[in-house]
């Protein structure tokens, strides 16, 4: 007997980042965060629980995968099997419509799609908050790829429930994420590893203490479609996270010289009056955020910028959803 389902999920870019784990077993983040789900970038994942299998298998963009990526996925599938009370191996086939080799994080869309397809194949009917809550055990940011549009991920310290929900739909604000690819090589230290050291930075406590203020300003700026306020808080939040990374023990430097040169150029473009801002995750690529009406001008400048290898355009997108087996990503 085979039980199968296919799901599609988009990645997300955090405007207020999470960095640090408060409770490793419950995978509770050190701070609440806020993001925009972005498409057309997407992961499509098919999960087949098959009694004829003798072990789990992962096929990623056409290649069979072994080693740590398979072990991590098996740990997540074990959680689903336990929840469903079923002991059957799974074949997981996952495809991205954006190059993994572009150095863009794919774990958010990957684990959101896996959570939805896996639970649905097992006949578990979870609500959106339940799915988001579950997805965070695969990758923290995956919890924010279950809902669409503008999303906040909150943890209740009393009940310890921790899930993301949408506070504005994708069409609320026509923003563009122009992702400037600076390097395509895989990062030396994954975010999961890197953030284990977050509390070794003396700056982390101050970053956490100030997070409610930044979240409030960011959410209000989005609701008011106030780009100038958004730009200021998004940059400050990204720089704060990188300051923590650089001052952890051992220190982590994700920025490349070209990332810094681009951030400086963006400040100069702002001084010219262009509505534009930047944010960087655990890597050197620069997410250049602007209103869609200014995107052509910004992309033209980015393509000419020394050290920018490619520019990928992304827009606010919808939630994770079940899809047909043979649909295109
Ligand atoms: O999804 P994780 O647990 O690998 O962490 C990702 C963390 C950042 O991308 C650096 C920040 C964020 O909030 O997305």
Coordinates of C-alpha atoms in Angstrom, one line a residue, residues 76-321:
X76 CA 11.5 15.1 10.8
X77 CA 9.7 12.2 9.2
X78 CA 10.0 10.2 12.4
X79 CA 8.1 12.9 14.2
X80 CA 5.3 12.6 11.6
X81 CA 5.2 8.8 11.8
X82 CA 5.0 9.1 15.6
X83 CA 2.1 11.6 15.4
X84 CA 0.2 9.3 13.0
X85 CA 1.1 6.1 14.8
X86 CA 2.4 4.5 11.6
X87 CA 5.8 2.8 11.0
X88 CA 6.2 3.0 7.2
X89 CA 9.3 4.2 5.3
X90 CA 8.9 7.2 2.9
X91 CA 10.3 8.2 -0.5
X92 CA 10.6 12.0 -0.7
X93 CA 11.0 13.7 -4.0
X94 CA 11.7 17.4 -3.8
X95 CA 12.4 20.0 -6.6
X96 CA 13.1 23.6 -6.4
X97 CA 12.5 26.1 -9.2
X98 CA 15.4 28.2 -8.0
X99 CA 19.0 27.0 -8.1
X100 CA 20.1 25.6 -4.7
X101 CA 23.5 26.3 -6.0
X102 CA 22.6 30.1 -6.0
X103 CA 23.3 30.0 -2.3
X104 CA 19.7 30.8 -1.4
X105 CA 18.3 29.1 1.7
X106 CA 15.9 26.4 0.6
X107 CA 15.2 24.8 4.0
X108 CA 12.2 27.1 4.8
X109 CA 10.3 26.1 1.7
X110 CA 11.6 22.5 1.8
X111 CA 10.4 21.8 5.4
X112 CA 7.1 23.7 4.9
X113 CA 6.3 21.6 1.8
X114 CA 7.5 18.4 3.6
X115 CA 5.3 19.1 6.6
X116 CA 2.2 19.6 4.5
X117 CA 2.8 16.7 2.1
X118 CA 4.0 14.3 4.8
X119 CA 1.0 14.9 7.2
X120 CA -1.5 14.8 4.4
X121 CA 0.0 11.5 3.0
X122 CA -0.4 10.0 6.5
X123 CA -4.0 11.2 6.7
X124 CA -3.3 13.7 9.5
X125 CA -5.5 16.8 9.1
X126 CA -3.7 19.7 10.7
X127 CA -4.8 23.3 11.0
X128 CA -2.5 26.0 9.6
X129 CA -1.1 26.9 13.1
X130 CA -0.5 23.2 13.8
X131 CA 1.4 22.8 10.5
X132 CA 3.4 25.9 11.1
X133 CA 4.2 24.6 14.6
X134 CA 5.3 21.3 13.2
X135 CA 7.4 22.7 10.3
X136 CA 9.6 24.6 12.8
X137 CA 11.1 21.3 13.9
X138 CA 12.6 20.9 10.4
X139 CA 13.9 24.4 10.1
X140 CA 12.8 27.4 12.3
X141 CA 12.1 29.7 9.3
X142 CA 9.9 26.9 7.7
X143 CA 7.2 27.8 10.3
X144 CA 6.9 31.1 8.4
X145 CA 6.6 29.5 5.0
X146 CA 3.3 27.8 5.9
X147 CA 1.2 31.0 5.8
X148 CA 1.4 33.5 2.9
X149 CA 1.9 37.2 2.5
X150 CA 3.3 39.1 5.5
X151 CA 3.8 36.8 8.5
X152 CA 4.7 36.9 12.1
X153 CA 6.0 34.0 14.2
X154 CA 5.3 34.3 17.8
X155 CA 6.0 32.1 20.9
X156 CA 3.7 32.3 23.9
X157 CA 6.1 32.0 27.0
X158 CA 3.2 30.6 29.1
X159 CA 1.8 27.9 26.9
X160 CA 5.0 27.5 24.8
X161 CA 3.0 27.3 21.7
X162 CA 5.0 28.7 18.8
X163 CA 3.7 29.2 15.3
X164 CA 3.5 31.7 12.5
X165 CA 0.4 33.4 11.1
X166 CA -0.3 35.9 8.3
X167 CA -1.2 39.5 9.3
X168 CA -1.5 40.9 5.7
X169 CA -2.2 39.2 2.4
X170 CA 0.4 39.0 -0.5
X171 CA -1.5 41.7 -2.4
X172 CA -1.5 44.1 0.6
X173 CA 1.7 45.8 -0.6
X174 CA 3.5 45.4 -3.9
X175 CA 7.0 45.0 -2.8
X176 CA 9.9 43.3 -4.6
X177 CA 12.8 41.3 -3.2
X178 CA 15.6 41.7 -5.8
X179 CA 18.1 39.1 -4.6
X180 CA 21.6 40.0 -5.5
X181 CA 23.7 36.8 -5.8
X182 CA 27.2 37.5 -4.5
X183 CA 28.3 33.9 -4.0
X184 CA 26.9 30.6 -5.0
X185 CA 29.1 28.5 -2.7
X186 CA 27.6 26.6 0.3
X187 CA 28.1 28.4 3.6
X188 CA 30.8 27.0 5.9
X189 CA 28.6 27.2 9.0
X190 CA 24.8 26.5 8.7
X191 CA 22.4 28.7 10.4
X192 CA 21.3 25.8 12.7
X193 CA 25.0 25.4 13.8
X194 CA 25.7 29.1 13.9
X195 CA 22.8 30.2 16.1
X196 CA 23.8 27.7 18.8
X197 CA 26.5 30.2 19.6
X198 CA 24.3 33.3 19.6
X199 CA 24.2 33.7 23.4
X200 CA 28.1 33.7 23.5
X201 CA 27.8 37.3 22.0
X202 CA 27.4 40.0 24.7
X203 CA 25.2 41.8 22.1
X204 CA 22.6 39.0 21.9
X205 CA 20.8 40.0 25.1
X206 CA 20.4 43.6 24.0
X207 CA 19.2 42.4 20.5
X208 CA 16.6 40.2 22.1
X209 CA 15.5 42.9 24.6
X210 CA 14.9 45.4 21.8
X211 CA 13.1 42.9 19.5
X212 CA 9.5 43.8 20.6
X213 CA 10.2 47.5 19.6
X214 CA 11.5 46.5 16.2
X215 CA 8.6 44.1 15.6
X216 CA 6.1 46.7 16.5
X217 CA 7.6 49.3 14.1
X218 CA 8.0 46.8 11.3
X219 CA 4.5 45.5 11.5
X220 CA 3.0 49.0 11.6
X221 CA 5.2 50.1 8.7
X222 CA 3.8 47.2 6.6
X223 CA 0.2 47.9 7.6
X224 CA 0.7 51.6 6.7
X225 CA 2.7 50.8 3.6
X226 CA 5.3 53.2 5.0
X227 CA 8.5 52.3 3.1
X228 CA 10.8 54.8 4.8
X229 CA 10.1 53.4 8.2
X230 CA 10.3 49.8 7.0
X231 CA 13.7 50.5 5.4
X232 CA 15.2 51.9 8.6
X233 CA 14.0 49.0 10.8
X234 CA 14.8 46.3 8.3
X235 CA 18.4 47.4 7.9
X236 CA 18.9 47.9 11.6
X237 CA 17.6 44.4 12.3
X238 CA 19.8 42.8 9.8
X239 CA 22.9 44.7 11.0
X240 CA 22.0 43.7 14.6
X241 CA 21.9 40.0 13.8
X242 CA 25.2 40.2 11.9
X243 CA 26.8 42.1 14.8
X244 CA 25.8 39.2 17.1
X245 CA 27.2 36.7 14.6
X246 CA 30.5 38.6 14.3
X247 CA 30.9 38.9 18.1
X248 CA 30.0 35.3 18.9
X249 CA 32.6 32.7 20.0
X250 CA 33.9 31.6 17.5
X251 CA 33.0 34.6 15.4
X252 CA 30.9 34.2 12.3
X253 CA 31.4 36.4 9.2
X254 CA 28.8 35.8 6.6
X255 CA 29.3 39.1 4.8
X256 CA 31.7 39.3 1.8
X257 CA 33.5 42.5 0.8
X258 CA 31.0 42.8 -2.2
X259 CA 28.1 42.5 0.3
X260 CA 29.4 45.5 2.2
X261 CA 30.1 47.5 -1.0
X262 CA 26.5 46.9 -2.1
X263 CA 25.1 47.9 1.3
X264 CA 27.1 51.1 1.1
X265 CA 25.8 51.7 -2.5
X266 CA 22.2 51.2 -1.3
X267 CA 22.7 53.9 1.3
X268 CA 23.9 56.3 -1.5
X269 CA 20.9 55.3 -3.6
X270 CA 18.7 56.2 -0.6
X271 CA 20.4 59.6 -0.3
X272 CA 19.4 60.2 -4.0
X273 CA 15.8 59.6 -3.0
X274 CA 15.3 55.9 -4.2
X275 CA 13.0 53.8 -2.0
X276 CA 15.3 50.8 -1.4
X277 CA 16.6 48.8 1.6
X278 CA 18.7 45.7 2.3
X279 CA 18.7 42.6 4.5
X280 CA 21.0 39.6 4.7
X281 CA 20.4 36.1 6.1
X282 CA 23.2 33.7 7.1
X283 CA 25.1 34.3 3.9
X284 CA 26.6 37.0 1.6
X285 CA 23.7 37.4 -0.8
X286 CA 21.9 40.8 -0.4
X287 CA 18.1 40.9 -0.4
X288 CA 17.4 44.3 -1.9
X289 CA 13.8 45.3 -1.0
X290 CA 11.9 48.0 -2.9
X291 CA 8.4 48.9 -4.1
X292 CA 7.6 47.0 -7.4
X293 CA 7.4 50.3 -9.3
X294 CA 11.1 51.0 -8.6
X295 CA 12.2 47.4 -9.3
X296 CA 13.4 47.9 -12.9
X297 CA 15.6 50.8 -12.0
X298 CA 17.1 48.9 -9.0
X299 CA 17.7 45.7 -10.9
X300 CA 19.4 47.7 -13.7
X301 CA 21.8 49.1 -11.1
X302 CA 22.3 45.7 -9.4
X303 CA 23.2 44.0 -12.7
X304 CA 26.0 46.5 -13.3
X305 CA 27.3 46.3 -9.8
X306 CA 30.8 44.7 -9.5
X307 CA 30.6 41.3 -7.8
X308 CA 26.9 40.7 -8.4
X309 CA 26.7 37.4 -10.3
X310 CA 22.9 37.4 -10.8
X311 CA 19.7 39.0 -9.7
X312 CA 16.6 36.9 -8.8
X313 CA 13.3 38.8 -8.5
X314 CA 10.7 37.7 -6.0
X315 CA 7.3 39.0 -4.8
X316 CA 4.9 38.5 -1.9
X317 CA 3.4 35.0 -2.4
X318 CA 0.7 32.7 -1.0
X319 CA 0.7 29.9 1.6
X320 CA 1.9 26.4 1.3
X321 CA -0.6 24.3 -0.5

